[in-house]
CSV table of C-alpha atoms and ligand atoms in Angstrom, one decimal:
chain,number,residue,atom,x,y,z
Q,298,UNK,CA,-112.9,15.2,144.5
Q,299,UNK,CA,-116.5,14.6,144.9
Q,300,UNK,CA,-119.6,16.5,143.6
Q,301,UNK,CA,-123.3,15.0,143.1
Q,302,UNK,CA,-124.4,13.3,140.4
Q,303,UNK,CA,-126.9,15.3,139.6
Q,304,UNK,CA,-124.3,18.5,139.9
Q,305,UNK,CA,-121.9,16.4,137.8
Q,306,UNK,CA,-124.4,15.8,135.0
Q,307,UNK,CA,-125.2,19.5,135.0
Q,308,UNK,CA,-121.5,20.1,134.1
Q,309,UNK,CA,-123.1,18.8,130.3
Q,310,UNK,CA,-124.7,21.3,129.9
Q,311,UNK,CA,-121.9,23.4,130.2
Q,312,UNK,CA,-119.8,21.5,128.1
Q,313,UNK,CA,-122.5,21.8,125.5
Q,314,UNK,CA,-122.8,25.4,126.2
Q,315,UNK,CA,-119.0,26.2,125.8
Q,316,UNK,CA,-118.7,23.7,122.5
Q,317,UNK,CA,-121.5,25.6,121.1
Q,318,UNK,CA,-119.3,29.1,122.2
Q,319,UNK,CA,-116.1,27.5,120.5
Q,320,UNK,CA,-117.9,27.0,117.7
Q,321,UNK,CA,-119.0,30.2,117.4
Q,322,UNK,CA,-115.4,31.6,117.9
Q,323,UNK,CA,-114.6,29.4,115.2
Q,324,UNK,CA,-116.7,30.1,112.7
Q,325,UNK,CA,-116.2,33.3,113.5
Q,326,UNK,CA,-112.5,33.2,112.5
Q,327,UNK,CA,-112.6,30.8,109.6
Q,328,UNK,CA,-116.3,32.2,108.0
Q,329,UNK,CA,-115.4,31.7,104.2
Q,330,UNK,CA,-116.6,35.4,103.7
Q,331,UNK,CA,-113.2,36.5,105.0
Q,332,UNK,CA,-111.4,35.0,102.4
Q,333,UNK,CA,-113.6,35.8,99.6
Q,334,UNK,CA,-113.5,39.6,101.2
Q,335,UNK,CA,-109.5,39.1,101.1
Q,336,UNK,CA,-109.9,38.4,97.7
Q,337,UNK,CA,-112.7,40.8,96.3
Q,338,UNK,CA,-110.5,43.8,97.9
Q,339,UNK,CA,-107.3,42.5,96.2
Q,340,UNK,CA,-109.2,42.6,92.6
Q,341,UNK,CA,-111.1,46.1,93.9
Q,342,UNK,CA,-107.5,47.5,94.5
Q,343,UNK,CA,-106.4,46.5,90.9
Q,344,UNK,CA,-109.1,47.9,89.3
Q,345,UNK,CA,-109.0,51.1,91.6
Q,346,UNK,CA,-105.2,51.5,90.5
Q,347,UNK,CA,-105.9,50.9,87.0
Q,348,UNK,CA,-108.6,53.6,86.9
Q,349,UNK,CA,-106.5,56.1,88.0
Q,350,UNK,CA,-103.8,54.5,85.2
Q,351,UNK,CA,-106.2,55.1,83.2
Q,352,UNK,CA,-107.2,59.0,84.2
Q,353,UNK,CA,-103.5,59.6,84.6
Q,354,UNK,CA,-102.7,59.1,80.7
Q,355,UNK,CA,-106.4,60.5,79.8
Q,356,UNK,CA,-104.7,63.7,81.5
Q,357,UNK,CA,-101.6,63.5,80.0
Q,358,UNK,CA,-103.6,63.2,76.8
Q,359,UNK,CA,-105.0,66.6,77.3
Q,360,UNK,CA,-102.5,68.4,77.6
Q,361,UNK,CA,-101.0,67.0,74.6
Q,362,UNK,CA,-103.7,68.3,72.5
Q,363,UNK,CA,-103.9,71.2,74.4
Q,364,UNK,CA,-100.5,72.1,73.2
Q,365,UNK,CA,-100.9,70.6,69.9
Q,366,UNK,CA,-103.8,73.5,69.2
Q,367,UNK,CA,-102.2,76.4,70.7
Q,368,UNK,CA,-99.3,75.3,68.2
Q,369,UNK,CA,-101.6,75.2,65.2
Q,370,UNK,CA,-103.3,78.6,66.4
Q,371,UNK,CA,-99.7,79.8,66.5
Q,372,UNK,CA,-98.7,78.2,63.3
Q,373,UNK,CA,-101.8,80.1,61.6
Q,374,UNK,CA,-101.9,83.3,63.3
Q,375,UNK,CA,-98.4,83.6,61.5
Q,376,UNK,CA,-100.1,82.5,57.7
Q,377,UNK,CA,-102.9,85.3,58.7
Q,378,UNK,CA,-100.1,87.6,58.9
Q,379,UNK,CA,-98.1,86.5,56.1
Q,380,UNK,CA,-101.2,86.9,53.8
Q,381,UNK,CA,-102.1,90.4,55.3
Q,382,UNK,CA,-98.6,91.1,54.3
Q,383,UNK,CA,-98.7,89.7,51.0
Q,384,UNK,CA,-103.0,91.2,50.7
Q,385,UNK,CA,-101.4,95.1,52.0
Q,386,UNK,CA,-99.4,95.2,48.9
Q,387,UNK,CA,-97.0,97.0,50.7
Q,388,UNK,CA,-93.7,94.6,50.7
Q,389,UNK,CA,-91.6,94.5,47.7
Q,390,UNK,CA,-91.2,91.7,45.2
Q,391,UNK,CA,-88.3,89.8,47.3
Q,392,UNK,CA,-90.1,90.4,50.4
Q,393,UNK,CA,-93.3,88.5,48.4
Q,394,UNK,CA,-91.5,85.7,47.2
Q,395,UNK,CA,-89.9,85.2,50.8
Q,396,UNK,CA,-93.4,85.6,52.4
Q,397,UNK,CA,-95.2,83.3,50.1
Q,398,UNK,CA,-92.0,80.6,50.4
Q,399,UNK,CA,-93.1,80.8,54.2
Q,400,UNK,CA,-96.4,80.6,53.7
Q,401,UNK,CA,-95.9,77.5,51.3
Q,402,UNK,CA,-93.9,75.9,54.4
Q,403,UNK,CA,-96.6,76.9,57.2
Q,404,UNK,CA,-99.5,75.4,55.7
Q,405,UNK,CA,-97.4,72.3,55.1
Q,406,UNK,CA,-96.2,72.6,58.6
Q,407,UNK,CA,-100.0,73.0,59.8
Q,408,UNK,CA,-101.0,69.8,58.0
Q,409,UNK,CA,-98.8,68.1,59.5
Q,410,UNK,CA,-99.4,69.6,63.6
Q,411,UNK,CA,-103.7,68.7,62.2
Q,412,UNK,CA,-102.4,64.8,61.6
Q,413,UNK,CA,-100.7,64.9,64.6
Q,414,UNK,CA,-103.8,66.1,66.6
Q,415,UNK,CA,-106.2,63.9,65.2
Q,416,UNK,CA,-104.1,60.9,65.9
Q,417,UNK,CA,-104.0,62.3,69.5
Q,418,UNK,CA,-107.8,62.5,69.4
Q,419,UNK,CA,-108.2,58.8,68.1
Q,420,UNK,CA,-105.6,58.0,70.8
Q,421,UNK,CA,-107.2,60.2,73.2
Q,422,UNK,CA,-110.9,58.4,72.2
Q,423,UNK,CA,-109.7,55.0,72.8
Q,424,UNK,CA,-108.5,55.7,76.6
Q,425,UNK,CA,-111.1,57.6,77.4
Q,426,UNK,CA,-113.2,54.0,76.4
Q,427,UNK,CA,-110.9,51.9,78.4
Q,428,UNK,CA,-111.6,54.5,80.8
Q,429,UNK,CA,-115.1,53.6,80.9
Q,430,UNK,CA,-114.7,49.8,81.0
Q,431,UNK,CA,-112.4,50.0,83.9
Q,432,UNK,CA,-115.3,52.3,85.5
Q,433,UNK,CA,-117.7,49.4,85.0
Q,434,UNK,CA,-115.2,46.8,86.0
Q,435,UNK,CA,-114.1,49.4,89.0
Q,436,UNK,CA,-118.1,49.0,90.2
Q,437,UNK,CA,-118.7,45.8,89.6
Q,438,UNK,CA,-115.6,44.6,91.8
Q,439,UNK,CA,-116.9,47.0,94.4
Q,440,UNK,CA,-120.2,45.7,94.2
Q,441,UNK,CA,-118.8,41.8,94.9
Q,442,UNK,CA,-116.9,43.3,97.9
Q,443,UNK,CA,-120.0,45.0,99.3
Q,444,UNK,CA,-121.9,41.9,98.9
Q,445,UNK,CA,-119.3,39.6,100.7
Q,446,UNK,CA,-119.0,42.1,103.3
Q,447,UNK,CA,-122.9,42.4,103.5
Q,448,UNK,CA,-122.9,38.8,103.9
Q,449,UNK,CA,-120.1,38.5,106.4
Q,450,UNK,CA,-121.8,41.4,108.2
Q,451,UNK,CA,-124.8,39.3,108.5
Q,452,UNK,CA,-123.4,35.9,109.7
Q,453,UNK,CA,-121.3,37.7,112.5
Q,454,UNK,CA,-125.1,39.3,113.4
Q,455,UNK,CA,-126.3,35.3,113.7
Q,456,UNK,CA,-123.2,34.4,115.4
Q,457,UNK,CA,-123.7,37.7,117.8
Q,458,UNK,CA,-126.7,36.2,118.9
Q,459,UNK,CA,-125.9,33.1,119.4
Q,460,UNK,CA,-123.3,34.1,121.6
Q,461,UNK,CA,-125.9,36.3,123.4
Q,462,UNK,CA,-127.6,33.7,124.3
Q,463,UNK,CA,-124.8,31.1,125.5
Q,464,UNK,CA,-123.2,33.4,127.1
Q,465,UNK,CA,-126.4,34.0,129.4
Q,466,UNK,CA,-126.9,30.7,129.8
Q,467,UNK,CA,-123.6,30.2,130.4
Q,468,UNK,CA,-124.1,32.8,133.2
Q,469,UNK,CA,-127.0,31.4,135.1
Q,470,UNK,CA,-125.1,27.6,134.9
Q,471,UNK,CA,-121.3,28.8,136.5
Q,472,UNK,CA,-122.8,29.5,140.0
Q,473,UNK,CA,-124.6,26.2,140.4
Q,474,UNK,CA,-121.4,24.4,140.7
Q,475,UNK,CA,-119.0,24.1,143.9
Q,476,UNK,CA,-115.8,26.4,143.6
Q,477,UNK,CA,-113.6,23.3,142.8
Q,478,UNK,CA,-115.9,21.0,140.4
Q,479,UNK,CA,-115.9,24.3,138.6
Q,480,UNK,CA,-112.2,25.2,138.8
Q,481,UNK,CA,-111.1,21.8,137.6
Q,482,UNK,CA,-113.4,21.9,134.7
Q,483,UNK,CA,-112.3,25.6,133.6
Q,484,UNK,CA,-108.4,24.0,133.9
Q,485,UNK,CA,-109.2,21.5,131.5
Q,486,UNK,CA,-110.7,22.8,129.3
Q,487,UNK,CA,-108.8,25.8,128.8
Q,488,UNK,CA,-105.9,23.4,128.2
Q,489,UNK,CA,-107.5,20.5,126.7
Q,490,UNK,CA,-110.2,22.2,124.9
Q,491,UNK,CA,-113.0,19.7,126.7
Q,492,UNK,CA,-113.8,20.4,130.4
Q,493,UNK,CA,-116.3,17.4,130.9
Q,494,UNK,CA,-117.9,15.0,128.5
Q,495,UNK,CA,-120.3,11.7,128.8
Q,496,UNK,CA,-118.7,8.4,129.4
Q,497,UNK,CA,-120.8,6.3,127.2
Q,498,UNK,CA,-120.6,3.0,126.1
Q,499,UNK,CA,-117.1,2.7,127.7
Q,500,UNK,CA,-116.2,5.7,125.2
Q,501,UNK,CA,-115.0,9.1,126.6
Q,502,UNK,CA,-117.1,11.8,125.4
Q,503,UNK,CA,-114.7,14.3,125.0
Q,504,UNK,CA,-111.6,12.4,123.4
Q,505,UNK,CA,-113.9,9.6,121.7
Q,506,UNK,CA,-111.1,6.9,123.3
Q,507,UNK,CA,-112.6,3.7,125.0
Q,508,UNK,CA,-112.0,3.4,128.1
Q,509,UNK,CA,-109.7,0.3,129.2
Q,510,UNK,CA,-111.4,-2.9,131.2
Q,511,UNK,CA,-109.5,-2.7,134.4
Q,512,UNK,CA,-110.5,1.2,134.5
Q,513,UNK,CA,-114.1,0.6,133.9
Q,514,UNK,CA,-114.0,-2.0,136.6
Q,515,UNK,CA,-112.4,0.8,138.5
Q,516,UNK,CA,-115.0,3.4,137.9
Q,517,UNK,CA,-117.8,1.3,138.1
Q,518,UNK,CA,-116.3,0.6,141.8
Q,519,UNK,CA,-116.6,4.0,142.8
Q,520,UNK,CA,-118.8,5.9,144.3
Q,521,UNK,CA,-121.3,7.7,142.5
Q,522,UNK,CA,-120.4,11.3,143.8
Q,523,UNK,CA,-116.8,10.8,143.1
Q,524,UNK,CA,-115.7,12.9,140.5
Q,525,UNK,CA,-113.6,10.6,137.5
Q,526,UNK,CA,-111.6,11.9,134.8
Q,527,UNK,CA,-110.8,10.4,131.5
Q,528,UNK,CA,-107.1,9.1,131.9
Q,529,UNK,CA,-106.0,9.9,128.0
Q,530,UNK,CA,-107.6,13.7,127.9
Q,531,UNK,CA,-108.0,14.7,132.0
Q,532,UNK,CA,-111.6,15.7,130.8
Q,533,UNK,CA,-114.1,15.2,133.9
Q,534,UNK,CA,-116.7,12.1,132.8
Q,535,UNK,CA,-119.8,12.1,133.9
Q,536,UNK,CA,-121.4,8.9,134.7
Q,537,UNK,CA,-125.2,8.0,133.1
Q,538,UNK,CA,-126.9,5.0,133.2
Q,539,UNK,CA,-125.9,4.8,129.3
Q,540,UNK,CA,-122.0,4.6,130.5
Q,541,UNK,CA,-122.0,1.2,129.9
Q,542,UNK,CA,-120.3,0.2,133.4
H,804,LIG,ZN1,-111.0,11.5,127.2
Protein backbone atom coordinates (compact mmCIF):
# COMPACT_ATOMS: atom_id res chain seq x y z
CA UNK A 1 0.00 0.00 0.00
CA UNK A 2 1.29 3.42 -0.51
CA UNK A 3 0.22 6.79 0.96
CA UNK A 4 2.41 10.05 1.28
CA UNK A 5 4.63 10.75 3.83
CA UNK A 6 3.25 13.58 4.80
CA UNK A 7 -0.43 11.71 4.93
CA UNK A 8 1.37 8.85 6.79
CA UNK A 9 2.85 11.16 9.50
CA UNK A 10 -0.64 12.69 9.90
CA UNK A 11 -1.83 9.17 10.87
CA UNK A 12 0.16 10.33 14.45
CA UNK A 13 -1.87 12.43 15.12
CA UNK A 14 -4.56 10.14 15.09
CA UNK A 15 -2.91 7.60 16.93
CA UNK A 16 -2.33 10.30 19.55
CA UNK A 17 -5.90 11.33 19.33
CA UNK A 18 -7.38 7.70 19.83
CA UNK A 19 -4.66 6.87 22.77
CA UNK A 20 -5.75 9.95 24.42
CA UNK A 21 -9.73 8.49 23.68
CA UNK A 22 -8.63 5.07 25.19
CA UNK A 23 -7.41 6.64 27.96
CA UNK A 24 -10.32 8.36 28.60
CA UNK A 25 -12.40 5.09 28.31
CA UNK A 26 -10.12 3.83 30.65
CA UNK A 27 -10.11 5.99 33.29
CA UNK A 28 -13.47 6.13 32.85
CA UNK A 29 -14.02 2.44 33.79
CA UNK A 30 -11.28 2.06 36.41
CA UNK A 31 -11.78 5.88 38.21
CA UNK A 32 -11.05 4.81 41.89
CA UNK A 33 -14.30 6.77 42.84
CA UNK A 34 -16.24 3.65 41.70
CA UNK A 35 -14.87 1.56 44.03
CA UNK A 36 -14.84 3.80 46.89
CA UNK A 37 -18.78 4.49 45.83
CA UNK A 38 -19.06 0.48 45.86
CA UNK A 39 -17.94 0.69 49.10
CA UNK A 40 -19.54 3.83 50.76
CA UNK A 41 -23.06 2.29 49.54
CA UNK A 42 -22.21 -1.10 51.09
CA UNK A 43 -21.55 0.64 54.67
CA UNK A 44 -24.70 3.32 53.79
CA UNK A 45 -26.90 0.09 53.39
CA UNK A 46 -25.75 -1.34 56.86
CA UNK A 47 -26.35 1.58 58.59
CA UNK A 48 -29.74 2.20 56.66
CA UNK A 49 -30.77 -1.50 57.75
CA UNK A 50 -29.65 -1.05 61.19
CA UNK A 51 -31.76 2.19 61.60
CA UNK A 52 -34.76 0.70 60.75
CA UNK A 53 -33.37 -2.43 63.34
CA UNK A 54 -33.31 0.04 65.44
CA UNK A 55 -36.95 1.81 64.89
CA UNK A 56 -38.36 -1.62 64.57
CA UNK A 57 -37.55 -2.61 68.40
CA UNK A 58 -38.10 1.22 69.40
CA UNK A 59 -41.79 0.29 68.11
CA UNK A 60 -42.01 -2.87 69.58
CA UNK A 61 -40.94 -1.04 72.77
CA UNK A 62 -44.06 1.05 72.65
CA UNK A 63 -46.32 -1.09 72.57
CA UNK A 64 -44.98 -2.89 75.38
CA UNK A 65 -45.38 -0.03 77.63
CA UNK A 66 -48.38 0.83 76.07
CA UNK A 67 -49.85 -2.34 77.35
CA UNK A 68 -47.91 -2.38 80.45
CA UNK A 69 -50.04 1.07 81.47
CA UNK A 70 -53.39 0.15 80.28
CA UNK A 71 -52.59 -2.99 82.63
CA UNK A 72 -51.71 -0.88 85.67
CA UNK A 73 -54.79 1.52 84.87
CA UNK A 74 -56.78 -1.78 84.88
CA UNK A 75 -55.06 -3.10 87.86
CA UNK A 76 -56.06 0.28 89.78
CA UNK A 77 -59.36 1.05 88.47
CA UNK A 78 -60.16 -2.35 90.32
CA UNK A 79 -58.28 -1.00 93.90
CA UNK A 80 -60.56 2.35 93.22
CA UNK A 81 -63.35 0.05 93.28
CA UNK A 82 -62.43 -2.16 95.96
CA UNK A 83 -61.93 0.83 98.25
CA UNK A 84 -65.26 2.49 97.16
CA UNK A 85 -66.59 -0.86 98.32
CA UNK A 86 -64.85 -1.09 101.45
CA UNK A 87 -65.37 3.38 101.83
CA UNK A 88 -69.64 2.61 101.05
CA UNK A 89 -69.84 0.66 104.13
CA UNK A 90 -72.28 -1.30 102.55
CA UNK A 91 -70.54 -4.98 102.26
CA UNK A 92 -70.57 -7.13 105.20
CA UNK A 93 -67.66 -8.12 107.44
CA UNK A 94 -66.61 -11.32 105.08
CA UNK A 95 -67.14 -9.43 102.08
CA UNK A 96 -64.41 -6.66 103.85
CA UNK A 97 -61.99 -9.00 104.77
CA UNK A 98 -62.24 -10.59 101.14
CA UNK A 99 -62.10 -7.04 99.57
CA UNK A 100 -59.21 -5.78 101.58
CA UNK A 101 -57.27 -9.46 100.98
CA UNK A 102 -57.68 -8.32 97.26
CA UNK A 103 -56.71 -5.07 97.69
CA UNK A 104 -53.54 -6.31 99.68
CA UNK A 105 -52.71 -8.52 96.44
CA UNK A 106 -53.50 -5.55 93.83
CA UNK A 107 -51.30 -3.02 95.11
CA UNK A 108 -48.58 -5.75 95.36
CA UNK A 109 -49.51 -6.78 91.87
CA UNK A 110 -49.32 -2.95 90.77
CA UNK A 111 -45.79 -2.70 92.12
CA UNK A 112 -44.69 -5.10 90.48
CA UNK A 113 -46.52 -4.16 86.57
CA UNK A 114 -44.65 -0.10 87.85
CA UNK A 115 -41.06 -2.23 88.06
CA UNK A 116 -41.81 -3.78 85.00
CA UNK A 117 -42.59 -0.52 83.19
CA UNK A 118 -39.80 1.40 84.34
CA UNK A 119 -37.41 -1.23 83.29
CA UNK A 120 -39.15 -0.97 79.91
CA UNK A 121 -38.63 2.78 79.99
CA UNK A 122 -34.73 2.38 80.82
CA UNK A 123 -34.85 -0.19 78.11
CA UNK A 124 -36.85 1.85 76.00
CA UNK A 125 -34.29 5.10 76.74
CA UNK A 126 -31.34 3.18 75.75
CA UNK A 127 -32.65 2.26 72.03
CA UNK A 128 -34.05 5.22 71.48
CA UNK A 129 -30.07 6.56 72.04
CA UNK A 130 -28.62 3.91 69.80
CA UNK A 131 -31.36 5.17 67.77
CA UNK A 132 -29.77 8.38 67.52
CA UNK A 133 -26.18 7.24 67.06
CA UNK A 134 -27.12 5.10 64.14
CA UNK A 135 -28.92 8.45 62.86
CA UNK A 136 -25.57 10.21 62.96
CA UNK A 137 -23.70 7.21 61.75
CA UNK A 138 -26.73 6.79 59.00
CA UNK A 139 -25.74 10.60 57.75
CA UNK A 140 -22.40 10.52 57.99
CA UNK A 141 -22.11 7.29 55.73
CA UNK A 142 -24.47 9.14 53.34
CA UNK A 143 -22.56 12.17 53.46
CA UNK A 144 -19.07 9.94 52.31
CA UNK A 145 -21.29 8.46 49.49
CA UNK A 146 -22.48 11.91 48.31
CA UNK A 147 -19.06 13.15 48.29
CA UNK A 148 -17.55 10.15 46.28
CA UNK A 149 -20.33 10.43 43.95
CA UNK A 150 -19.85 14.34 43.81
CA UNK A 151 -16.33 13.61 42.95
CA UNK A 152 -16.97 10.81 40.48
CA UNK A 153 -19.61 13.14 38.97
CA UNK A 154 -17.01 15.62 38.49
CA UNK A 155 -14.10 13.64 36.87
CA UNK A 156 -16.56 12.00 34.28
CA UNK A 157 -17.44 16.07 33.62
CA UNK A 158 -13.37 16.41 32.86
CA UNK A 159 -13.35 13.27 31.07
CA UNK A 160 -16.74 14.46 29.01
CA UNK A 161 -14.78 17.10 27.79
CA UNK A 162 -11.91 15.75 26.93
CA UNK A 163 -13.72 13.43 24.89
CA UNK A 164 -15.55 16.49 23.37
CA UNK A 165 -12.79 17.58 22.13
CA UNK A 166 -10.95 14.42 20.64
CA UNK A 167 -13.68 13.36 19.34
CA UNK A 168 -13.84 16.64 17.09
CA UNK A 169 -10.56 16.50 16.29
CA UNK A 170 -10.85 13.13 15.70
CA UNK A 171 -13.63 14.17 13.20
CA UNK A 172 -11.80 16.85 11.13
CA UNK A 173 -8.48 14.13 10.89
CA UNK A 174 -10.60 10.74 9.42
CA UNK A 175 -11.42 12.45 6.07
CA UNK A 176 -7.88 13.56 5.28
CA UNK A 177 -6.83 10.04 4.82
CA UNK A 178 -7.33 7.70 1.55
CA UNK A 179 -10.22 5.05 2.12
CA UNK A 180 -7.50 2.20 2.56
CA UNK A 181 -4.58 3.99 4.66
CA UNK A 182 -7.57 4.59 6.89
CA UNK A 183 -9.25 1.12 6.82
CA UNK A 184 -6.00 -0.66 7.54
CA UNK A 185 -5.31 1.57 10.52
CA UNK A 186 -9.01 1.20 11.97
CA UNK A 187 -8.26 -2.88 11.50
CA UNK A 188 -5.44 -2.71 13.58
CA UNK A 189 -6.14 -0.95 15.94
CA UNK A 190 -9.39 -2.32 16.76
CA UNK A 191 -7.53 -5.61 17.14
CA UNK A 192 -4.21 -4.67 18.27
CA UNK A 193 -5.17 -1.68 20.25
CA UNK A 194 -2.37 0.61 18.18
CA UNK A 195 -3.27 1.59 14.52
CA UNK A 196 0.08 3.40 13.76
CA UNK A 197 3.03 4.51 15.82
CA UNK A 198 6.69 6.17 15.11
CA UNK A 199 9.53 3.92 14.22
CA UNK A 200 12.19 5.59 16.11
CA UNK A 201 15.54 4.65 16.85
CA UNK A 202 14.88 1.22 15.27
CA UNK A 203 12.06 0.85 18.10
CA UNK A 204 8.38 0.39 17.05
CA UNK A 205 6.35 2.95 18.53
CA UNK A 206 3.43 1.11 19.20
CA UNK A 207 4.90 -2.34 20.61
CA UNK A 208 8.22 -0.70 21.97
CA UNK A 209 10.07 -3.88 20.07
CA UNK A 210 13.35 -3.08 18.00
CA UNK A 211 13.21 -3.66 14.91
CA UNK A 212 15.62 -6.47 13.50
CA UNK A 213 18.79 -5.44 11.14
CA UNK A 214 17.86 -7.18 7.92
CA UNK A 215 14.33 -5.40 8.30
CA UNK A 216 15.64 -1.98 8.84
CA UNK A 217 17.88 -2.60 5.83
CA UNK A 218 14.60 -3.56 4.30
CA UNK A 219 12.66 -0.49 5.19
CA UNK A 220 15.28 1.81 4.71
CA UNK A 221 15.25 0.34 0.95
CA UNK A 222 11.83 1.31 0.39
CA UNK A 223 10.24 3.91 -0.85
CA UNK A 224 9.24 6.63 1.13
CA UNK A 225 5.43 6.48 0.21
CA UNK A 226 5.21 2.92 0.88
CA UNK A 227 3.23 2.16 3.72
CA UNK A 228 5.46 -0.40 6.38
CA UNK A 229 4.04 -2.15 9.23
CA UNK A 230 5.74 -3.37 12.30
CA UNK A 231 6.17 -7.18 11.81
CA UNK A 232 5.59 -8.21 15.75
CA UNK A 233 2.26 -5.84 16.35
CA UNK A 234 0.92 -5.20 12.32
CA UNK A 235 0.85 -1.50 13.67
CA UNK A 236 1.50 0.93 10.54
CA UNK A 237 5.16 2.84 11.23
CA UNK A 238 5.59 5.86 10.09
CA UNK A 239 8.96 6.80 8.94
CA UNK A 240 10.80 10.30 10.50
CA UNK A 241 14.02 11.39 10.00
CA UNK A 242 14.50 10.28 13.89
CA UNK A 243 13.71 6.49 12.65
CA UNK A 244 17.10 5.71 12.91
CA UNK A 245 17.34 3.96 9.26
ZN1 LIG B 1 5.19 -3.07 16.74
Amino acid sequence: MKADPAVQRRLLELAEVDAELSRVDHRRRTMPELAEIAEAEKTAQAKRDAKVANETALGDLDREVKRQEKEIDAVRAREDRDRGLLAGGTVNAKQMTDLEHELTTLERRQATLEDELLELMERREAVELDGQHAGVELAKAEEALADAAGRRDHALADLETVQVRRDADRAKLVPTFPEPLLALYERVRKNKGIGAALLRARRCGACRIEVDRSMISRIAGTAADEVVTCEECDAIMVRTPESGL
